[in-house]
Amino acid sequence: MSRVRADEEEYWHSSKFRAFTFDDEDDELSQLKESKQAVNSLRDIVDDDDDDLERVSWSGEPVGSISWSIKETASGSTSSLDGRDSSLQKGSSSYAALPKQASSYSLSSLFKGERFLCATQLCLSLSALTDTGVKNYAPELRRPKAEYKDYSSDWSPKDTVRRMQRGKVCSLERFRSLQDKLVLLDEAVAGHDGNVITAVLIFLKRTLRREILFRELEVRQVALCHLIHFLRETGEQKFLLDLLRFLDRTEEVALSQYREHLNIQDVEKRREFLKGCIGLPFSAEDTSHIQDHYTLLERQIIIEANDRHLETAGQSELFRKYPRKASILNMPLVTTLFYSCFYHYTEAEGMFSSPTNLKKTFKIPDKQYVLTALAARAKLRAWGDVDALLTTKNWLGYTKKKAPIGFHRVVEILQRNNAPVQVLQEYVRLVEDVETRLNLATKYKCHDVVIETYRDLKDRIQLIAYKCKVERGSADEEKINSILNNMVRNAY
């Protein structure tokens, strides 16, 4: 019996399989359990609210300092290499256990931004797991050979332009002689790519003297237009004026100088600048426009000062009822005329703010004046002024209504300003075209005009049809019935 027991013990002790023991520190199952516990504890570590606390290593230095980083990296490297050498000497597999290191690394540091040190330690640890050294698990993706070519290599002007059209980076500094630069410019123009032409022009503008550049651009009109547009967009006014003077474009020089008034914010300074622009070499027509601009700004300054005083003092009922929404300074002529018709319509012609004074001074056409004045007075619902504006008297003393803009436009403006039906009907009747008159009268419910028009046309069928559109028992219905009865009596 004892011999059988001895044989069993010898069998178990001599077997290539070992029994489970709690004292075996190298047992793979225990390592697996420890690894599983470490993985399961990641969530607790990441969610730790005490990550902001300062961590101190065993040496007493704060974690993250420069000296700590150097020591930790060095110790990690040494221990990892030692572990790797020992595993190689023992012939262990790639799954050999890693040697323990006394380091204060934590997973929270990885989530707090300390990725560089953790990544270094991780790479050193991976090297200990492999018995074949460090491997490139993500090999470098090689670029095309053309990308490695030097940007300053011997590209011809034509090849350079082609590369620029494809968006490639090209160095233009290798084109040093004047001949090479001009050939490059000609190739850019032949390529019909505005961006490439502008890029080459910027290069030539930087590397050539102005006299040489201007002389060569004078015979290259396409490139010249590109450069002028570029200078205007970038605001290089001095360079642009020098170029235009070289080309003897005096009117363009004057216009470029006149355009500078847009950058002057002070009204008095702008007025003085415009006064100086009158003597520039403009054409006759442009000189007249500059003179009108100066005169208009001068009038606006006077009107603005007077109206501001009236509005502040509260002396004008019109300004109290309709306060000004903006200043009149630097406004166009039509806006100034509308403002004058709105606030100063009844002033005498001798006043600068009078609408008739503005019309006479700036030679405003009758059509433009009537259209602007009608809109201003209709907005104030001054129907008497509207009637007087459209009434003319001939040399015999007879009066008649006249509208240079057409009475159909008058009706539309009045309706837009909520004119009463009686006012609308008066001007709808004056529309000469019958179809247009009927359309407007029907659209704006001017029943009298519709009934009278059908009566004049002797259209009994349309009258009967329109009778259904008016209110039953109204005066309009009675009027239609009377017209229909007269048509019947006249037929017999």
Short mmCIF file of C-alpha atoms in Angstrom, two decimals:
data_model
loop_
_atom_site.label_atom_id
_atom_site.label_comp_id
_atom_site.label_asym_id
_atom_site.label_seq_id
_atom_site.Cartn_x
_atom_site.Cartn_y
_atom_site.Cartn_z
CA MET A 1 0.00 0.00 0.00
CA SER A 2 2.85 2.37 0.85
CA ARG A 3 4.56 1.40 -2.40
CA VAL A 4 1.51 2.39 -4.43
CA ARG A 5 1.37 5.74 -2.68
CA ALA A 6 5.08 6.30 -3.34
CA ASP A 7 4.60 5.50 -7.03
CA GLU A 8 1.76 8.00 -7.32
CA GLU A 9 3.82 10.75 -5.72
CA GLU A 10 6.75 9.92 -8.00
CA TYR A 11 4.39 10.07 -10.99
CA TRP A 12 3.02 13.46 -10.08
CA HIS A 13 6.44 14.88 -9.26
CA SER A 14 8.05 13.47 -12.38
CA SER A 15 5.29 14.60 -14.78
CA LYS A 16 5.87 17.48 -17.18
CA PHE A 17 2.69 19.05 -15.75
CA ARG A 18 2.87 20.80 -12.44
CA ALA A 19 0.16 21.00 -9.86
CA PHE A 20 -1.40 24.28 -8.87
CA THR A 21 0.33 26.02 -5.96
CA PHE A 22 -0.48 29.33 -4.29
CA ASP A 23 3.21 30.06 -3.74
CA ASP A 24 4.20 29.93 -7.44
CA GLU A 25 4.81 33.60 -8.36
CA ASP A 26 5.64 32.75 -11.97
CA ASP A 27 2.40 30.92 -12.60
CA GLU A 28 0.86 32.13 -15.89
CA LEU A 29 -2.66 31.87 -14.51
CA SER A 30 -1.85 34.23 -11.68
CA GLN A 31 -0.24 36.62 -14.16
CA LEU A 32 -3.37 36.44 -16.27
CA LYS A 33 -5.55 37.26 -13.30
CA GLU A 34 -3.34 40.15 -12.32
CA SER A 35 -3.44 41.48 -15.87
CA LYS A 36 -7.23 41.18 -15.92
CA GLN A 37 -7.48 43.06 -12.64
CA ALA A 38 -5.20 45.78 -13.98
CA VAL A 39 -7.33 46.20 -17.08
CA ASN A 40 -10.56 46.30 -15.07
CA SER A 41 -9.10 48.98 -12.83
CA LEU A 42 -8.40 51.34 -15.76
CA ARG A 43 -11.83 52.92 -15.49
CA ASP A 44 -11.32 53.70 -11.83
CA ILE A 45 -7.94 55.24 -12.58
CA VAL A 46 -9.23 57.37 -15.45
CA ASP A 47 -12.22 58.61 -13.44
CA ASP A 48 -10.06 59.46 -10.48
CA ASP A 49 -10.85 62.96 -9.26
CA ASP A 50 -7.49 63.35 -7.52
CA ASP A 51 -5.44 63.65 -10.72
CA ASP A 52 -4.83 67.31 -10.06
CA LEU A 53 -2.89 66.50 -6.89
CA GLU A 54 0.85 66.81 -7.19
CA ARG A 55 2.61 63.43 -7.43
CA VAL A 56 6.12 63.03 -6.03
CA SER A 57 8.58 60.33 -7.02
CA TRP A 58 10.67 58.32 -4.58
CA SER A 59 13.51 60.81 -5.01
CA GLY A 60 11.29 63.61 -3.67
CA GLU A 61 11.12 65.57 -6.97
CA PRO A 62 7.74 66.52 -8.46
CA VAL A 63 6.55 64.31 -11.26
CA GLY A 64 6.93 66.00 -14.64
CA SER A 65 10.03 68.04 -13.78
CA ILE A 66 13.01 68.01 -16.14
CA SER A 67 15.33 66.12 -13.81
CA TRP A 68 12.60 63.59 -13.01
CA SER A 69 11.96 63.01 -16.71
CA ILE A 70 15.66 62.40 -17.40
CA LYS A 71 16.06 59.99 -14.48
CA GLU A 72 12.89 58.10 -15.23
CA THR A 73 13.73 57.77 -18.92
CA ALA A 74 17.23 56.58 -18.15
CA SER A 75 16.11 54.11 -15.48
CA GLY A 76 13.36 52.82 -17.72
CA SER A 77 15.78 52.35 -20.59
CA THR A 78 18.35 50.54 -18.44
CA SER A 79 15.87 48.24 -16.77
CA SER A 80 14.16 47.42 -20.05
CA LEU A 81 17.43 46.59 -21.76
CA ASP A 82 18.56 44.47 -18.82
CA GLY A 83 15.29 42.59 -18.88
CA ARG A 84 15.63 42.06 -22.60
CA ASP A 85 19.17 40.69 -22.29
CA SER A 86 18.24 38.33 -19.52
CA SER A 87 15.27 37.01 -21.47
CA LEU A 88 17.46 36.41 -24.50
CA GLN A 89 20.06 34.54 -22.44
CA LYS A 90 17.41 32.31 -20.91
CA GLY A 91 15.88 31.64 -24.34
CA SER A 92 12.47 32.69 -23.15
CA SER A 93 9.61 33.36 -25.56
CA SER A 94 8.12 36.74 -26.44
CA TYR A 95 5.59 36.24 -23.65
CA ALA A 96 8.16 36.36 -20.84
CA ALA A 97 7.20 38.43 -17.83
CA LEU A 98 8.48 41.98 -17.71
CA PRO A 99 10.76 42.97 -14.84
CA LYS A 100 9.16 45.22 -12.29
CA GLN A 101 10.38 48.81 -12.23
CA ALA A 102 10.19 51.27 -9.40
CA SER A 103 8.67 54.16 -11.27
CA SER A 104 5.90 56.61 -10.46
CA TYR A 105 4.31 56.49 -13.89
CA SER A 106 0.50 56.41 -13.77
CA LEU A 107 -2.22 56.00 -16.33
CA SER A 108 -3.72 59.29 -15.24
CA SER A 109 -0.57 61.02 -16.51
CA LEU A 110 -1.32 59.58 -19.92
CA PHE A 111 -4.76 61.19 -19.89
CA LYS A 112 -3.40 64.42 -18.42
CA GLY A 113 -1.19 65.08 -21.45
CA GLU A 114 2.12 63.46 -20.38
CA ARG A 115 2.16 61.33 -23.49
CA PHE A 116 5.78 61.72 -24.42
CA LEU A 117 7.24 60.04 -21.33
CA CYS A 118 4.63 57.29 -21.31
CA ALA A 119 5.16 56.64 -24.97
CA THR A 120 8.92 56.39 -24.37
CA GLN A 121 8.44 53.91 -21.55
CA LEU A 122 5.95 51.93 -23.64
CA CYS A 123 8.39 51.63 -26.55
CA LEU A 124 11.16 50.47 -24.21
CA SER A 125 8.81 47.90 -22.69
CA LEU A 126 7.79 46.59 -26.10
CA SER A 127 11.44 46.08 -26.98
CA ALA A 128 11.73 43.70 -24.02
CA LEU A 129 8.83 41.62 -25.30
CA THR A 130 10.47 40.86 -28.65
CA ASP A 131 13.50 38.71 -29.25
CA THR A 132 14.19 40.15 -32.68
CA GLY A 133 14.77 43.78 -31.76
CA VAL A 134 12.71 46.81 -32.64
CA LYS A 135 10.50 46.32 -35.72
CA ASN A 136 8.78 48.82 -38.01
CA TYR A 137 5.14 47.85 -37.65
CA ALA A 138 4.11 50.92 -39.77
CA PRO A 139 6.68 51.27 -42.56
CA GLU A 140 7.14 54.77 -44.03
CA LEU A 141 5.01 55.56 -47.05
CA ARG A 142 7.41 56.80 -49.66
CA ARG A 143 6.64 59.87 -51.70
CA PRO A 144 6.94 59.96 -55.46
CA LYS A 145 10.46 60.54 -56.67
CA ALA A 146 9.43 63.83 -58.26
CA GLU A 147 8.69 65.23 -54.79
CA TYR A 148 12.29 64.73 -53.69
CA LYS A 149 13.56 66.81 -56.58
CA ASP A 150 15.12 70.08 -55.53
CA TYR A 151 12.81 73.05 -55.99
CA SER A 152 15.69 75.12 -57.36
CA SER A 153 16.66 72.50 -59.94
CA ASP A 154 17.02 73.29 -63.58
CA TRP A 155 13.37 73.73 -64.48
CA SER A 156 12.70 75.55 -67.73
CA PRO A 157 10.29 78.53 -67.65
CA LYS A 158 7.64 76.45 -69.41
CA ASP A 159 7.98 73.57 -66.93
CA THR A 160 7.91 76.02 -64.03
CA VAL A 161 4.65 77.54 -65.24
CA ARG A 162 3.12 74.09 -65.68
CA ARG A 163 4.10 73.10 -62.16
CA MET A 164 2.63 76.32 -60.79
CA GLN A 165 -0.62 75.65 -62.63
CA ARG A 166 -0.81 72.25 -60.92
CA GLY A 167 -0.29 73.88 -57.53
CA LYS A 168 3.30 72.70 -57.06
CA VAL A 169 5.75 74.76 -55.05
CA CYS A 170 8.33 76.32 -57.34
CA SER A 171 11.21 78.63 -56.57
CA LEU A 172 11.53 81.53 -59.02
CA GLU A 173 14.80 82.78 -57.58
CA ARG A 174 16.83 80.76 -60.07
CA PHE A 175 15.62 83.06 -62.86
CA ARG A 176 18.17 85.80 -62.38
CA SER A 177 18.77 87.28 -65.80
CA LEU A 178 16.35 89.73 -67.35
CA GLN A 179 15.89 87.47 -70.36
CA ASP A 180 14.90 84.48 -68.23
CA LYS A 181 12.43 86.57 -66.25
CA LEU A 182 10.77 87.91 -69.39
CA VAL A 183 10.53 84.42 -70.89
CA LEU A 184 8.92 83.25 -67.63
CA LEU A 185 6.40 86.11 -67.84
CA ASP A 186 5.58 85.31 -71.47
CA GLU A 187 5.03 81.65 -70.62
CA ALA A 188 2.73 82.63 -67.75
CA VAL A 189 0.67 84.86 -70.04
CA ALA A 190 0.50 82.09 -72.66
CA GLY A 191 -0.86 79.74 -69.99
CA HIS A 192 -3.92 81.99 -69.43
CA ASP A 193 -3.82 81.44 -65.66
CA GLY A 194 -4.41 84.67 -63.77
CA ASN A 195 -2.96 83.37 -60.50
CA VAL A 196 0.28 82.32 -62.17
CA ILE A 197 0.56 85.64 -64.01
CA THR A 198 0.05 87.56 -60.77
CA ALA A 199 2.64 85.41 -58.95
CA VAL A 200 5.24 86.03 -61.66
CA LEU A 201 4.46 89.77 -61.68
CA ILE A 202 4.97 89.95 -57.92
CA PHE A 203 8.36 88.25 -58.42
CA LEU A 204 9.35 90.70 -61.17
CA LYS A 205 8.10 93.68 -59.14
CA ARG A 206 10.37 92.61 -56.30
CA THR A 207 13.48 91.82 -58.36
CA LEU A 208 13.45 94.43 -61.14
CA ARG A 209 13.84 98.18 -61.11
CA ARG A 210 10.66 100.10 -61.80
CA GLU A 211 11.90 101.69 -65.00
CA ILE A 212 12.84 98.32 -66.49
CA LEU A 213 9.61 96.66 -65.36
CA PHE A 214 7.46 99.50 -66.72
CA ARG A 215 9.26 99.47 -70.05
CA GLU A 216 8.78 95.75 -70.53
CA LEU A 217 5.14 95.78 -69.42
CA GLU A 218 4.33 98.55 -71.87
CA VAL A 219 4.56 96.03 -74.72
CA ARG A 220 2.77 93.30 -72.76
CA GLN A 221 -0.75 94.64 -72.28
CA VAL A 222 -2.20 91.49 -70.68
CA ALA A 223 0.42 91.44 -67.95
CA LEU A 224 0.10 95.22 -67.58
CA CYS A 225 -3.66 94.97 -66.94
CA HIS A 226 -3.05 92.25 -64.36
CA LEU A 227 -0.50 94.39 -62.54
CA ILE A 228 -2.73 97.51 -62.53
CA HIS A 229 -5.64 95.49 -61.13
CA PHE A 230 -3.36 93.92 -58.51
CA LEU A 231 -2.04 97.32 -57.39
CA ARG A 232 -5.56 98.70 -57.07
CA GLU A 233 -6.72 95.72 -55.03
CA THR A 234 -3.74 95.88 -52.67
CA GLY A 235 -3.90 99.67 -52.35
CA GLU A 236 -0.31 100.34 -53.49
CA GLN A 237 -1.26 103.82 -54.66
CA LYS A 238 2.25 105.29 -55.06
CA PHE A 239 3.48 102.42 -57.22
CA LEU A 240 0.29 102.61 -59.30
CA LEU A 241 0.62 106.35 -59.87
CA ASP A 242 4.26 105.95 -60.94
CA LEU A 243 3.22 103.28 -63.44
CA LEU A 244 0.37 105.36 -64.87
CA ARG A 245 2.60 108.43 -65.18
CA PHE A 246 5.20 106.37 -67.02
CA LEU A 247 2.50 105.22 -69.42
CA ASP A 248 1.33 108.85 -69.82
CA ARG A 249 -2.22 108.01 -68.74
CA THR A 250 -3.00 111.37 -67.22
CA GLU A 251 -6.75 110.82 -66.84
CA GLU A 252 -6.23 107.54 -65.01
CA VAL A 253 -3.72 109.28 -62.74
CA ALA A 254 -6.32 111.93 -61.94
CA LEU A 255 -9.04 109.34 -61.31
CA SER A 256 -6.74 107.35 -59.03
CA GLN A 257 -5.99 110.48 -57.03
CA TYR A 258 -9.70 111.38 -56.92
CA ARG A 259 -10.51 107.91 -55.59
CA GLU A 260 -8.48 108.72 -52.47
CA HIS A 261 -11.38 110.81 -51.14
CA LEU A 262 -13.08 107.54 -50.14
CA ASN A 263 -10.41 107.06 -47.47
CA ILE A 264 -10.99 110.51 -45.90
CA GLN A 265 -13.51 110.33 -43.07
CA ASP A 266 -13.48 113.95 -41.92
CA VAL A 267 -16.05 115.93 -43.92
CA GLU A 268 -14.14 119.21 -43.99
CA LYS A 269 -10.94 117.51 -45.12
CA ARG A 270 -12.84 115.63 -47.81
CA ARG A 271 -14.36 118.89 -49.05
CA GLU A 272 -10.93 120.51 -49.31
CA PHE A 273 -9.54 117.44 -51.07
CA LEU A 274 -12.36 117.52 -53.65
CA LYS A 275 -11.72 121.22 -54.20
CA GLY A 276 -8.10 120.36 -55.05
CA CYS A 277 -9.21 117.59 -57.43
CA ILE A 278 -11.06 120.06 -59.66
CA GLY A 279 -7.78 121.20 -61.21
CA LEU A 280 -6.57 117.70 -62.09
CA PRO A 281 -6.30 116.75 -65.80
CA PHE A 282 -9.75 115.18 -66.16
CA SER A 283 -11.81 115.08 -69.30
CA ALA A 284 -14.46 117.78 -69.69
CA GLU A 285 -17.26 115.47 -68.59
CA ASP A 286 -15.36 114.17 -65.58
CA THR A 287 -14.42 117.71 -64.56
CA SER A 288 -18.12 118.58 -64.44
CA HIS A 289 -18.83 115.56 -62.22
CA ILE A 290 -16.02 116.51 -59.81
CA GLN A 291 -17.38 120.06 -59.61
CA ASP A 292 -20.89 118.77 -58.85
CA HIS A 293 -19.52 116.43 -56.19
CA TYR A 294 -17.75 119.28 -54.45
CA THR A 295 -20.82 121.55 -54.67
CA LEU A 296 -23.14 118.83 -53.36
CA LEU A 297 -20.93 118.11 -50.35
CA GLU A 298 -20.73 121.82 -49.62
CA ARG A 299 -24.55 122.06 -49.68
CA GLN A 300 -24.90 118.97 -47.50
CA ILE A 301 -22.63 120.47 -44.85
CA ILE A 302 -24.80 123.61 -44.69
CA ILE A 303 -28.11 121.69 -44.64
CA GLU A 304 -26.86 119.23 -42.01
CA ALA A 305 -25.74 122.01 -39.66
CA ASN A 306 -29.07 123.89 -39.92
CA ASP A 307 -31.28 120.80 -39.57
CA ARG A 308 -29.32 119.47 -36.62
CA HIS A 309 -29.86 122.76 -34.86
CA LEU A 310 -33.62 122.74 -35.63
CA GLU A 311 -33.97 119.11 -34.49
CA THR A 312 -32.07 119.71 -31.26
CA ALA A 313 -33.97 122.90 -30.41
CA GLY A 314 -37.33 121.26 -31.20
CA GLN A 315 -38.46 124.27 -33.23
CA SER A 316 -39.81 122.27 -36.19
CA GLU A 317 -42.97 120.20 -35.89
CA LEU A 318 -41.96 118.12 -38.90
CA PHE A 319 -38.70 117.06 -37.25
CA ARG A 320 -40.57 116.18 -34.06
CA LYS A 321 -43.12 114.08 -35.92
CA TYR A 322 -40.63 112.46 -38.30
CA PRO A 323 -37.17 112.35 -36.66
CA ARG A 324 -34.21 111.99 -38.98
CA LYS A 325 -32.87 108.46 -39.24
CA ALA A 326 -29.39 109.31 -40.54
CA SER A 327 -27.12 112.16 -41.48
CA ILE A 328 -27.34 113.58 -44.99
CA LEU A 329 -23.56 113.99 -45.31
CA ASN A 330 -21.91 112.06 -48.18
CA MET A 331 -25.29 110.92 -49.50
CA PRO A 332 -26.01 110.67 -53.27
CA LEU A 333 -27.78 113.45 -55.13
CA VAL A 334 -31.09 111.55 -55.40
CA THR A 335 -31.09 110.87 -51.65
CA THR A 336 -30.39 114.54 -50.97
CA LEU A 337 -33.27 115.54 -53.25
CA PHE A 338 -35.67 113.14 -51.48
CA TYR A 339 -34.53 114.54 -48.10
CA SER A 340 -35.11 118.07 -49.33
CA CYS A 341 -38.57 117.22 -50.71
CA PHE A 342 -39.47 115.56 -47.41
CA TYR A 343 -38.31 118.26 -44.97
CA HIS A 344 -37.95 121.46 -47.06
CA TYR A 345 -40.54 121.17 -49.84
CA THR A 346 -42.13 124.59 -49.34
CA GLU A 347 -38.90 126.59 -49.04
CA ALA A 348 -38.09 129.34 -51.52
CA GLU A 349 -35.78 128.69 -54.43
CA GLY A 350 -33.10 130.93 -52.95
CA MET A 351 -32.48 128.52 -50.05
CA PHE A 352 -29.76 125.89 -50.42
CA SER A 353 -32.11 123.22 -49.04
CA SER A 354 -34.92 124.02 -51.47
CA PRO A 355 -35.80 121.15 -53.88
CA THR A 356 -36.17 123.57 -56.79
CA ASN A 357 -32.73 125.00 -56.01
CA LEU A 358 -31.21 121.53 -56.12
CA LYS A 359 -33.01 120.78 -59.38
CA LYS A 360 -31.73 123.95 -61.01
CA THR A 361 -28.17 123.73 -59.63
CA PHE A 362 -27.54 120.11 -60.61
CA LYS A 363 -29.78 120.10 -63.72
CA ILE A 364 -31.98 117.26 -62.53
CA PRO A 365 -34.35 116.03 -65.31
CA ASP A 366 -38.10 116.52 -64.87
CA LYS A 367 -38.77 112.79 -64.81
CA GLN A 368 -36.29 112.20 -61.96
CA TYR A 369 -37.51 115.23 -60.03
CA VAL A 370 -41.21 114.29 -60.29
CA LEU A 371 -40.53 110.67 -59.33
CA THR A 372 -38.51 111.66 -56.23
CA ALA A 373 -40.82 114.46 -55.11
CA LEU A 374 -43.92 112.28 -55.59
CA ALA A 375 -42.43 109.52 -53.42
CA ALA A 376 -41.52 112.01 -50.67
CA ARG A 377 -44.89 113.81 -50.56
CA ALA A 378 -46.90 110.58 -50.82
CA LYS A 379 -44.96 109.22 -47.84
CA LEU A 380 -46.16 112.25 -45.87
CA ARG A 381 -49.69 111.69 -47.27
CA ALA A 382 -49.69 115.25 -48.58
CA TRP A 383 -52.21 114.63 -51.37
CA GLY A 384 -52.61 118.33 -52.10
CA ASP A 385 -48.87 118.59 -52.90
CA VAL A 386 -49.19 115.52 -55.13
CA ASP A 387 -52.02 117.15 -57.07
CA ALA A 388 -50.09 120.42 -57.44
CA LEU A 389 -46.98 118.54 -58.56
CA LEU A 390 -48.87 116.84 -61.40
CA THR A 391 -50.88 119.88 -62.48
CA THR A 392 -49.57 122.11 -65.26
CA LYS A 393 -50.94 125.33 -66.83
CA ASN A 394 -50.68 126.20 -70.49
CA TRP A 395 -50.22 129.66 -71.95
CA LEU A 396 -54.00 130.18 -72.22
CA GLY A 397 -54.41 129.58 -68.48
CA TYR A 398 -55.99 126.15 -68.76
CA THR A 399 -54.77 123.49 -66.32
CA LYS A 400 -54.30 119.80 -66.95
CA LYS A 401 -52.71 116.81 -65.30
CA LYS A 402 -49.35 115.72 -66.65
CA ALA A 403 -47.00 112.98 -65.43
CA PRO A 404 -43.57 112.61 -67.11
CA ILE A 405 -43.26 109.16 -65.49
CA GLY A 406 -46.70 107.97 -66.68
CA PHE A 407 -49.87 107.87 -64.64
CA HIS A 408 -49.60 104.12 -64.15
CA ARG A 409 -46.38 104.76 -62.17
CA VAL A 410 -48.15 107.49 -60.22
CA VAL A 411 -50.94 105.07 -59.24
CA GLU A 412 -48.43 102.46 -58.08
CA ILE A 413 -46.54 104.96 -55.91
CA LEU A 414 -49.74 106.30 -54.37
CA GLN A 415 -51.10 102.84 -53.65
CA ARG A 416 -47.78 101.83 -52.05
CA ASN A 417 -48.23 104.74 -49.63
CA ASN A 418 -51.84 103.75 -48.80
CA ALA A 419 -53.61 106.49 -50.70
CA PRO A 420 -57.43 106.62 -50.38
CA VAL A 421 -59.57 105.09 -53.13
CA GLN A 422 -60.85 108.53 -54.18
CA VAL A 423 -57.27 109.72 -54.83
CA LEU A 424 -56.37 106.53 -56.68
CA GLN A 425 -59.48 106.71 -58.91
CA GLU A 426 -58.60 110.23 -60.01
CA TYR A 427 -55.26 109.11 -61.44
CA VAL A 428 -56.40 105.69 -62.68
CA ARG A 429 -58.87 107.53 -64.97
CA LEU A 430 -55.90 109.38 -66.52
CA VAL A 431 -54.20 106.16 -67.70
CA GLU A 432 -54.52 106.26 -71.49
CA ASP A 433 -54.22 102.56 -72.32
CA VAL A 434 -57.64 100.97 -71.76
CA GLU A 435 -56.38 97.51 -70.83
CA THR A 436 -53.88 98.92 -68.35
CA ARG A 437 -56.55 101.17 -66.88
CA LEU A 438 -58.96 98.24 -66.40
CA ASN A 439 -56.24 96.09 -64.83
CA LEU A 440 -55.26 98.80 -62.35
CA ALA A 441 -58.88 99.66 -61.52
CA THR A 442 -59.76 96.02 -60.93
CA LYS A 443 -56.61 95.37 -58.92
CA TYR A 444 -57.12 98.35 -56.58
CA LYS A 445 -60.97 98.04 -56.51
CA CYS A 446 -61.70 101.35 -58.20
CA HIS A 447 -65.26 100.31 -59.12
CA ASP A 448 -66.30 103.62 -60.64
CA VAL A 449 -63.45 103.52 -63.14
CA VAL A 450 -64.25 99.92 -64.16
CA ILE A 451 -67.97 100.66 -64.63
CA GLU A 452 -67.31 103.84 -66.59
CA THR A 453 -64.77 102.13 -68.84
CA TYR A 454 -67.16 99.27 -69.71
CA ARG A 455 -69.92 101.84 -70.27
CA ASP A 456 -67.74 103.74 -72.74
CA LEU A 457 -66.90 100.46 -74.46
CA LYS A 458 -70.65 99.54 -74.48
CA ASP A 459 -69.69 96.09 -73.19
CA ARG A 460 -72.94 94.82 -71.65
CA ILE A 461 -71.59 91.31 -70.97
CA GLN A 462 -68.65 92.62 -68.89
CA LEU A 463 -70.95 94.91 -66.95
CA ILE A 464 -73.22 92.00 -66.04
CA ALA A 465 -70.15 89.92 -65.01
CA TYR A 466 -68.71 92.77 -62.94
CA LYS A 467 -72.04 93.27 -61.21
CA CYS A 468 -71.39 90.02 -59.32
CA LYS A 469 -68.13 91.46 -57.92
CA VAL A 470 -69.60 94.54 -56.23
CA GLU A 471 -71.50 94.56 -52.96
CA ARG A 472 -75.21 93.77 -53.25
CA GLY A 473 -77.41 96.85 -52.72
CA SER A 474 -74.45 99.26 -52.98
CA ALA A 475 -74.29 102.41 -55.07
CA ASP A 476 -72.01 100.60 -57.52
CA GLU A 477 -74.68 97.97 -58.18
CA GLU A 478 -77.32 100.64 -58.74
CA LYS A 479 -75.03 102.42 -61.16
CA ILE A 480 -74.52 99.22 -63.17
CA ASN A 481 -78.27 98.57 -63.29
CA SER A 482 -78.93 102.10 -64.51
CA ILE A 483 -76.35 101.72 -67.29
CA LEU A 484 -77.80 98.36 -68.35
CA ASN A 485 -81.34 99.79 -68.47
CA ASN A 486 -80.18 102.70 -70.61
CA MET A 487 -78.48 100.26 -72.98
CA VAL A 488 -81.76 98.36 -73.35
CA ARG A 489 -83.80 101.52 -74.01
CA ASN A 490 -81.28 102.78 -76.54
CA ALA A 491 -81.38 99.45 -78.35
CA TYR A 492 -85.10 99.96 -79.05
#
